[in-house]
Structure formats: structure tokens, C-alpha cells
Short mmCIF file of C-alpha atoms in Angstrom, two decimals:
data_model
loop_
_atom_site.label_atom_id
_atom_site.label_comp_id
_atom_site.label_asym_id
_atom_site.label_seq_id
_atom_site.Cartn_x
_atom_site.Cartn_y
_atom_site.Cartn_z
CA UNK A 989 -19.74 152.81 -237.00
CA UNK A 990 -19.40 156.45 -235.14
CA UNK A 991 -21.72 157.97 -237.69
CA UNK A 992 -24.11 155.25 -237.13
CA UNK A 993 -23.68 155.65 -233.31
CA UNK A 994 -24.32 159.47 -233.40
CA UNK A 995 -27.75 158.97 -234.76
CA UNK A 996 -28.69 156.10 -232.11
CA UNK A 997 -27.96 159.00 -229.56
CA UNK A 998 -30.13 161.03 -231.19
CA UNK A 999 -33.03 158.33 -230.22
CA UNK A 1000 -33.44 158.78 -226.27
CA UNK A 1001 -34.00 155.47 -225.60
CA UNK A 1002 -31.58 153.84 -227.64
CA UNK A 1003 -28.46 155.66 -225.82
CA UNK A 1004 -27.22 152.53 -223.79
CA UNK A 1005 -27.23 150.55 -227.16
CA UNK A 1006 -24.96 153.17 -228.56
CA UNK A 1007 -22.54 153.16 -225.52
CA UNK A 1008 -22.38 148.86 -226.05
CA UNK A 1009 -21.70 150.06 -229.84
CA UNK A 1010 -18.80 152.27 -228.85
CA UNK A 1011 -17.46 149.73 -226.49
CA UNK A 1012 -17.37 146.73 -229.11
CA UNK A 1013 -15.79 149.49 -231.36
CA UNK A 1014 -12.98 150.17 -229.12
CA UNK A 1015 -12.13 146.37 -228.47
CA UNK A 1016 -11.88 145.61 -232.14
CA UNK A 1017 -9.89 148.90 -232.77
CA UNK A 1018 -7.35 147.73 -230.03
CA UNK A 1019 -7.50 144.15 -231.65
CA UNK A 1020 -6.37 145.78 -235.08
CA UNK A 1021 -3.80 147.77 -233.59
CA UNK A 1022 -2.51 144.52 -231.99
CA UNK A 1023 -2.57 143.11 -235.70
CA UNK A 1024 -0.65 145.81 -237.10
CA UNK A 1025 2.11 145.74 -234.60
CA UNK A 1026 2.31 142.04 -234.97
CA UNK A 1027 2.49 141.96 -238.38
CA UNK A 1028 5.30 144.32 -238.50
CA UNK A 1029 7.59 141.80 -236.80
CA UNK A 1030 9.50 144.33 -234.57
CA UNK A 1031 11.83 142.49 -232.21
CA UNK A 1032 12.35 144.75 -229.28
CA UNK A 1033 15.91 146.06 -228.52
CA UNK A 1034 17.77 144.36 -225.91
CA UNK A 1035 17.94 147.69 -224.08
CA UNK A 1036 14.49 148.94 -224.39
CA UNK A 1037 14.14 152.03 -222.30
CA UNK A 1038 10.19 151.49 -221.57
CA UNK A 1039 11.11 148.80 -219.10
CA UNK A 1040 13.21 147.90 -216.27
CA UNK A 1041 13.88 144.16 -216.34
CA UNK A 1042 17.22 142.75 -216.83
CA UNK A 1043 16.20 139.18 -218.78
CA UNK A 1044 13.19 136.58 -219.02
CA UNK A 1045 12.87 133.52 -217.37
CA UNK A 1046 10.55 130.99 -219.62
CA UNK A 1047 9.10 128.28 -217.24
CA UNK A 1048 7.54 125.18 -218.63
CA UNK A 1049 5.82 122.61 -216.32
CA UNK A 1050 6.09 119.07 -216.65
CA UNK A 1051 2.23 117.96 -216.21
CA UNK A 1052 2.43 114.47 -214.51
CA UNK A 1053 4.55 116.35 -212.09
CA UNK A 1054 2.70 119.12 -211.42
CA UNK A 1055 -0.36 117.20 -210.61
CA UNK A 1056 1.53 114.76 -208.40
CA UNK A 1057 2.99 117.23 -206.20
CA UNK A 1058 1.04 120.66 -206.01
CA UNK A 1059 -2.23 120.81 -208.13
CA UNK A 1060 -5.68 118.62 -208.22
CA UNK A 1061 -5.95 118.36 -212.04
CA UNK A 1062 -8.90 117.44 -213.95
CA UNK A 1063 -9.17 116.61 -217.57
CA UNK A 1064 -6.10 115.00 -219.84
CA UNK A 1065 -2.77 115.42 -218.53
CA UNK A 1066 -0.62 116.31 -221.49
CA UNK A 1067 2.75 114.43 -222.12
CA UNK A 1068 4.67 117.25 -223.13
CA UNK A 1069 6.01 120.12 -221.66
CA UNK A 1070 3.55 123.08 -221.10
CA UNK A 1071 4.08 126.74 -220.37
CA UNK A 1072 3.59 127.84 -217.00
CA UNK A 1073 4.71 131.58 -218.05
CA UNK A 1074 7.05 133.84 -219.63
CA UNK A 1075 8.36 136.18 -216.84
CA UNK A 1076 10.54 139.31 -216.66
CA UNK A 1077 13.27 139.05 -214.21
CA UNK A 1078 15.38 141.64 -212.13
CA UNK A 1079 19.25 141.30 -212.58
CA UNK A 1080 19.23 139.78 -208.70
CA UNK A 1081 16.82 136.95 -210.42
CA UNK A 1082 13.91 137.88 -208.36
CA UNK A 1083 10.60 138.27 -210.30
CA UNK A 1084 9.67 142.03 -211.11
CA UNK A 1085 6.66 142.79 -209.43
CA UNK A 1086 3.32 143.01 -210.99
CA UNK A 1087 2.37 146.08 -212.53
CA UNK A 1088 -0.45 146.63 -210.24
CA UNK A 1089 1.84 146.51 -207.22
CA UNK A 1090 4.44 148.95 -208.96
CA UNK A 1091 3.77 150.77 -211.86
CA UNK A 1092 7.23 152.12 -212.36
CA UNK A 1093 8.20 148.59 -213.90
CA UNK A 1094 7.24 150.35 -217.51
CA UNK A 1095 6.61 153.77 -218.82
CA UNK A 1096 3.99 151.92 -221.50
CA UNK A 1097 0.70 151.82 -221.10
CA UNK A 1098 -0.24 147.96 -220.78
CA UNK A 1099 -3.44 146.54 -222.36
CA UNK A 1100 -5.64 145.81 -219.97
CA UNK A 1101 -6.21 142.07 -218.70
CA UNK A 1102 -10.13 142.33 -219.43
CA UNK A 1103 -9.13 143.02 -223.07
CA UNK A 1104 -7.57 139.66 -223.78
CA UNK A 1105 -10.31 137.36 -224.22
CA UNK A 1106 -11.32 139.64 -227.51
CA UNK A 1107 -7.82 139.86 -228.38
CA UNK A 1108 -6.69 136.23 -228.26
CA UNK A 1109 -10.02 135.00 -229.99
CA UNK A 1110 -9.71 137.37 -233.22
CA UNK A 1111 -6.11 136.22 -233.66
CA UNK A 1112 -7.37 132.62 -233.19
CA UNK A 1113 -4.65 131.88 -230.49
CA UNK A 1114 -7.11 130.22 -228.20
CA UNK A 1115 -6.47 126.85 -229.37
CA UNK A 1116 -2.97 126.89 -229.93
CA UNK A 1117 -2.76 128.18 -226.22
CA UNK A 1118 -5.08 125.11 -224.86
CA UNK A 1119 -2.43 122.96 -226.27
CA UNK A 1120 0.85 124.87 -225.49
CA UNK A 1121 -0.45 126.82 -222.03
CA UNK A 1122 -3.32 124.77 -220.47
CA UNK A 1123 -4.32 125.55 -216.89
CA UNK A 1124 -3.73 122.11 -215.58
CA UNK A 1125 -6.37 122.37 -212.99
CA UNK A 1126 -8.71 121.64 -215.58
CA UNK A 1127 -7.33 120.84 -219.56
CA UNK A 1128 -10.63 120.93 -220.85
CA UNK A 1129 -12.20 123.99 -219.57
CA UNK A 1130 -11.61 127.19 -221.52
CA UNK A 1131 -12.50 129.33 -218.74
CA UNK A 1132 -10.13 128.05 -216.63
CA UNK A 1133 -7.47 128.35 -218.86
CA UNK A 1134 -8.53 132.18 -219.91
CA UNK A 1135 -8.30 132.74 -216.01
CA UNK A 1136 -4.74 131.52 -216.03
CA UNK A 1137 -3.88 133.41 -218.90
CA UNK A 1138 -5.20 136.54 -217.40
CA UNK A 1139 -3.23 136.13 -213.92
CA UNK A 1140 0.21 135.62 -216.21
CA UNK A 1141 -0.33 138.44 -218.04
CA UNK A 1142 -1.33 140.50 -215.11
CA UNK A 1143 1.26 139.52 -213.19
CA UNK A 1144 4.31 139.33 -215.66
CA UNK A 1145 2.92 140.23 -219.15
CA UNK A 1146 1.83 144.06 -218.18
CA UNK A 1147 5.78 144.42 -216.98
CA UNK A 1148 7.37 142.91 -220.17
CA UNK A 1149 8.52 144.54 -223.14
CA UNK A 1150 5.10 143.65 -224.67
CA UNK A 1151 2.99 145.25 -222.26
CA UNK A 1152 0.92 146.52 -224.82
CA UNK A 1153 1.15 144.15 -227.12
CA UNK A 1154 -0.34 141.00 -225.93
CA UNK A 1155 -0.65 138.97 -229.14
CA UNK A 1156 3.24 139.18 -229.50
CA UNK A 1157 3.65 138.27 -225.85
CA UNK A 1158 1.62 135.04 -225.96
CA UNK A 1159 2.96 134.29 -229.79
CA UNK A 1160 6.58 134.15 -228.52
CA UNK A 1161 5.92 131.76 -225.56
CA UNK A 1162 3.85 129.57 -227.51
CA UNK A 1163 6.85 129.65 -230.17
CA UNK A 1164 9.60 128.95 -227.65
CA UNK A 1165 7.66 126.32 -226.24
CA UNK A 1166 7.03 124.62 -229.35
CA UNK A 1167 10.76 124.67 -230.40
CA UNK A 1168 11.80 123.23 -227.26
CA UNK A 1169 9.73 120.27 -227.29
CA UNK A 1170 10.74 119.45 -230.66
CA UNK A 1171 14.34 119.56 -230.10
CA UNK A 1172 14.46 118.16 -226.62
CA UNK A 1173 12.98 114.90 -225.21
CA UNK A 1174 13.66 112.60 -221.95
CA UNK A 1175 12.17 109.25 -221.30
CA UNK A 1176 9.27 109.03 -219.04
CA UNK A 1177 9.56 106.98 -215.83
CA UNK A 1178 13.60 107.00 -216.06
CA UNK A 1179 15.57 108.89 -213.64
CA UNK A 1180 18.40 111.21 -214.33
CA UNK A 1181 20.82 113.32 -212.37
CA UNK A 1182 20.39 117.39 -212.31
CA UNK A 1183 23.56 117.47 -214.48
CA UNK A 1184 22.30 115.18 -216.91
CA UNK A 1185 19.34 116.95 -217.54
CA UNK A 1186 21.29 120.72 -217.56
CA UNK A 1187 23.86 119.05 -220.47
CA UNK A 1188 20.40 117.48 -222.50
CA UNK A 1189 19.04 120.98 -222.55
CA UNK A 1190 22.43 122.94 -223.36
CA UNK A 1191 23.03 120.38 -226.29
CA UNK A 1192 19.41 120.84 -227.52
CA UNK A 1193 18.90 124.95 -227.10
CA UNK A 1194 22.13 126.00 -226.03
CA UNK A 1195 21.52 127.53 -222.82
CA UNK A 1196 21.90 126.35 -219.33
CA UNK A 1197 18.58 125.91 -217.96
CA UNK A 1198 17.40 125.97 -214.44
CA UNK A 1199 15.77 122.65 -213.11
CA UNK A 1200 13.06 123.15 -210.76
CA UNK A 1201 12.74 119.96 -208.08
CA UNK A 1202 10.17 118.62 -206.18
CA UNK A 1203 8.68 115.96 -204.28
CA UNK A 1204 5.29 114.25 -204.79
CA UNK A 1205 2.48 115.09 -202.82
CA UNK A 1206 3.30 114.63 -199.14
CA UNK A 1207 6.74 115.99 -199.14
CA UNK A 1208 8.12 112.49 -199.26
CA UNK A 1209 9.71 109.70 -201.55
CA UNK A 1210 11.94 110.45 -204.68
CA UNK A 1211 12.46 113.70 -206.13
CA UNK A 1212 10.94 114.30 -209.45
CA UNK A 1213 11.46 117.00 -212.25
CA UNK A 1214 8.74 119.81 -211.93
CA UNK A 1215 10.31 122.02 -214.34
CA UNK A 1216 12.79 123.44 -217.18
CA UNK A 1217 13.49 127.19 -216.90
CA UNK A 1218 15.18 128.96 -219.83
CA UNK A 1219 16.58 132.10 -219.57
CA UNK A 1220 16.37 134.98 -222.73
CA UNK A 1221 17.75 137.96 -223.36
CA UNK A 1222 15.42 141.16 -222.70
CA UNK A 1223 13.97 142.23 -225.80
CA UNK A 1224 14.70 138.96 -227.64
CA UNK A 1225 12.97 135.82 -226.14
CA UNK A 1226 13.39 133.81 -228.98
CA UNK A 1227 15.67 130.72 -229.96
CA UNK A 1228 18.38 133.16 -230.63
CA UNK A 1229 18.42 135.45 -227.58
CA UNK A 1230 18.76 132.34 -225.13
CA UNK A 1231 21.52 132.81 -222.54
CA UNK A 1232 22.45 130.76 -219.32
CA UNK A 1233 20.25 131.25 -216.38
CA UNK A 1234 22.37 131.85 -213.34
CA UNK A 1235 21.34 128.71 -211.35
CA UNK A 1236 20.81 125.36 -212.04
CA UNK A 1237 18.91 124.30 -210.12
CA UNK A 1238 15.80 125.22 -207.42
CA UNK A 1239 13.77 123.52 -205.09
CA UNK A 1240 14.11 120.67 -203.12
CA UNK A 1241 17.41 119.84 -204.72
CA UNK A 1242 20.86 120.43 -203.11
CA UNK A 1243 23.11 119.33 -205.97
CA UNK A 1244 23.72 118.90 -209.51
CA UNK A 1245 24.17 115.38 -208.72
CA UNK A 1246 20.68 114.80 -207.24
CA UNK A 1247 18.67 112.27 -208.96
CA UNK A 1248 15.05 113.13 -210.57
CA UNK A 1249 12.68 110.89 -211.77
CA UNK A 1250 10.39 111.76 -215.11
CA UNK A 1251 7.05 111.00 -214.13
#
């Protein structure tokens, strides 16, 4: 393709076309590199020297609660947990600053966010992401969800162990979510104490979760289950890499005895 492009350069009127071909070549080659890395099946070591965080926090949101507390949602609202994000965390349980704000989070050269649409489309992950990781603000809009994925990649993925392997990053999140929703169920419309949800999650996945609590819009009324957050070892965001989260509840909950409704 480069030889073809060189011939085009010789024709002055087609120099712009050649430049476009070169850009396309670069995008395709980036995807091929991603595919080779994904097919290698390499799991990063838990002491990977390229990154500075301590563990991952994997956040799953309960869509009816998100749409009844903080978001104005359009489209069909999923009746299963969907992904909010896979977040590198510091040892004090604070999120790692985004790469754009602090490039010291990694010695890797992360994949640029503007390359994501081509990479994800080539590996046919878009359909899986629309189901497992939709933007609840408009679940039927691919454009809206692509913006959501790009924002999560920019804020969290670029500083993860997978900063130069976005396919691995998104696939790991999809797999974690799918495994979880198969193993864990709560009855909708029922109220549970925080400690009850914690024990049910532990029984399903062998790790203590963080339960994120919220109230309905307006900050009044019964407390609701907003998110379940699971913690995973650095370099090993797989079911085998799960570990206990540092806190068992957050948000408006004040005790493990607080009752939450699953909307």
C-alpha cells in the first residue's frame, strides 16, 4: 500500500488522497497490533512496573436506579447490571488521575482515544459493548455510547495496565460483567440490608464488594442500590483476581444495616 501511495505522491494533484491512505494504513496497522496482543492471551503481572496504581475497581450500575437518581435516560432501560467503568485505584482507594492530567501514571504510550472507534469496530466489540456497557442517557444511540466509552478510556483506561491494549481493557470489562450477572441475582422491587447484599455477592464471586447507595431524585425517600463495585488485583482483572474492597458501602448509606430497594 505504501508503494501505491508513493506513486500517488508523484501526481501532485493526488497528494491529499495519498495522505488519507497513509492515515488509513496507520489505523489498520494499529488494529492488527491490538489483535496480535489480544490473541497472545498474556496476563500482566501483578507487579507490572509500567503503571503506578494498586488495584482495579470495577463498577456495575443498576440502570433503573441510575435513571431514577442522577440521569435523564432515553431508550430501553436494561434490567441487568451494566458497566460504569473499570478504574485503576491508588492504595488509598482514590482513583488514579487521568493520563491527560498526570502522565506519570504509566511509562507506556497509551492508545489515543480517537483511535477507539476503528479498533472496537474491527474486533466486533461494539454490539457486545452496547449490551454490557451502554450509555444509559440514550441506550439506542451508538454515538452516545461511543462518547461514554471514549470518556472512560481517557479517564481510566489510558492509565491502566492496558493503556496500549484497549481491546484487552474493554474485553476484560465485558467478561467480568457477563460472569457476574450470570452468578449474582437479586429480586427486583425487594429491599435488602447492605450486609445482606454484601453476603450474597461474596457467596457468588468470593470477594467483598462496595455497595454504592443513593436516594431517588430530589434526595428524599427510600435509599436505593445504585452500584455494586468489585475489586481486582492489579494486572489480573479476572474472576480469579478478585479481592476484598476496602469499604463495604459508600454514598448515603451510614451502616451495613441500612435498607436498600432494588428498583
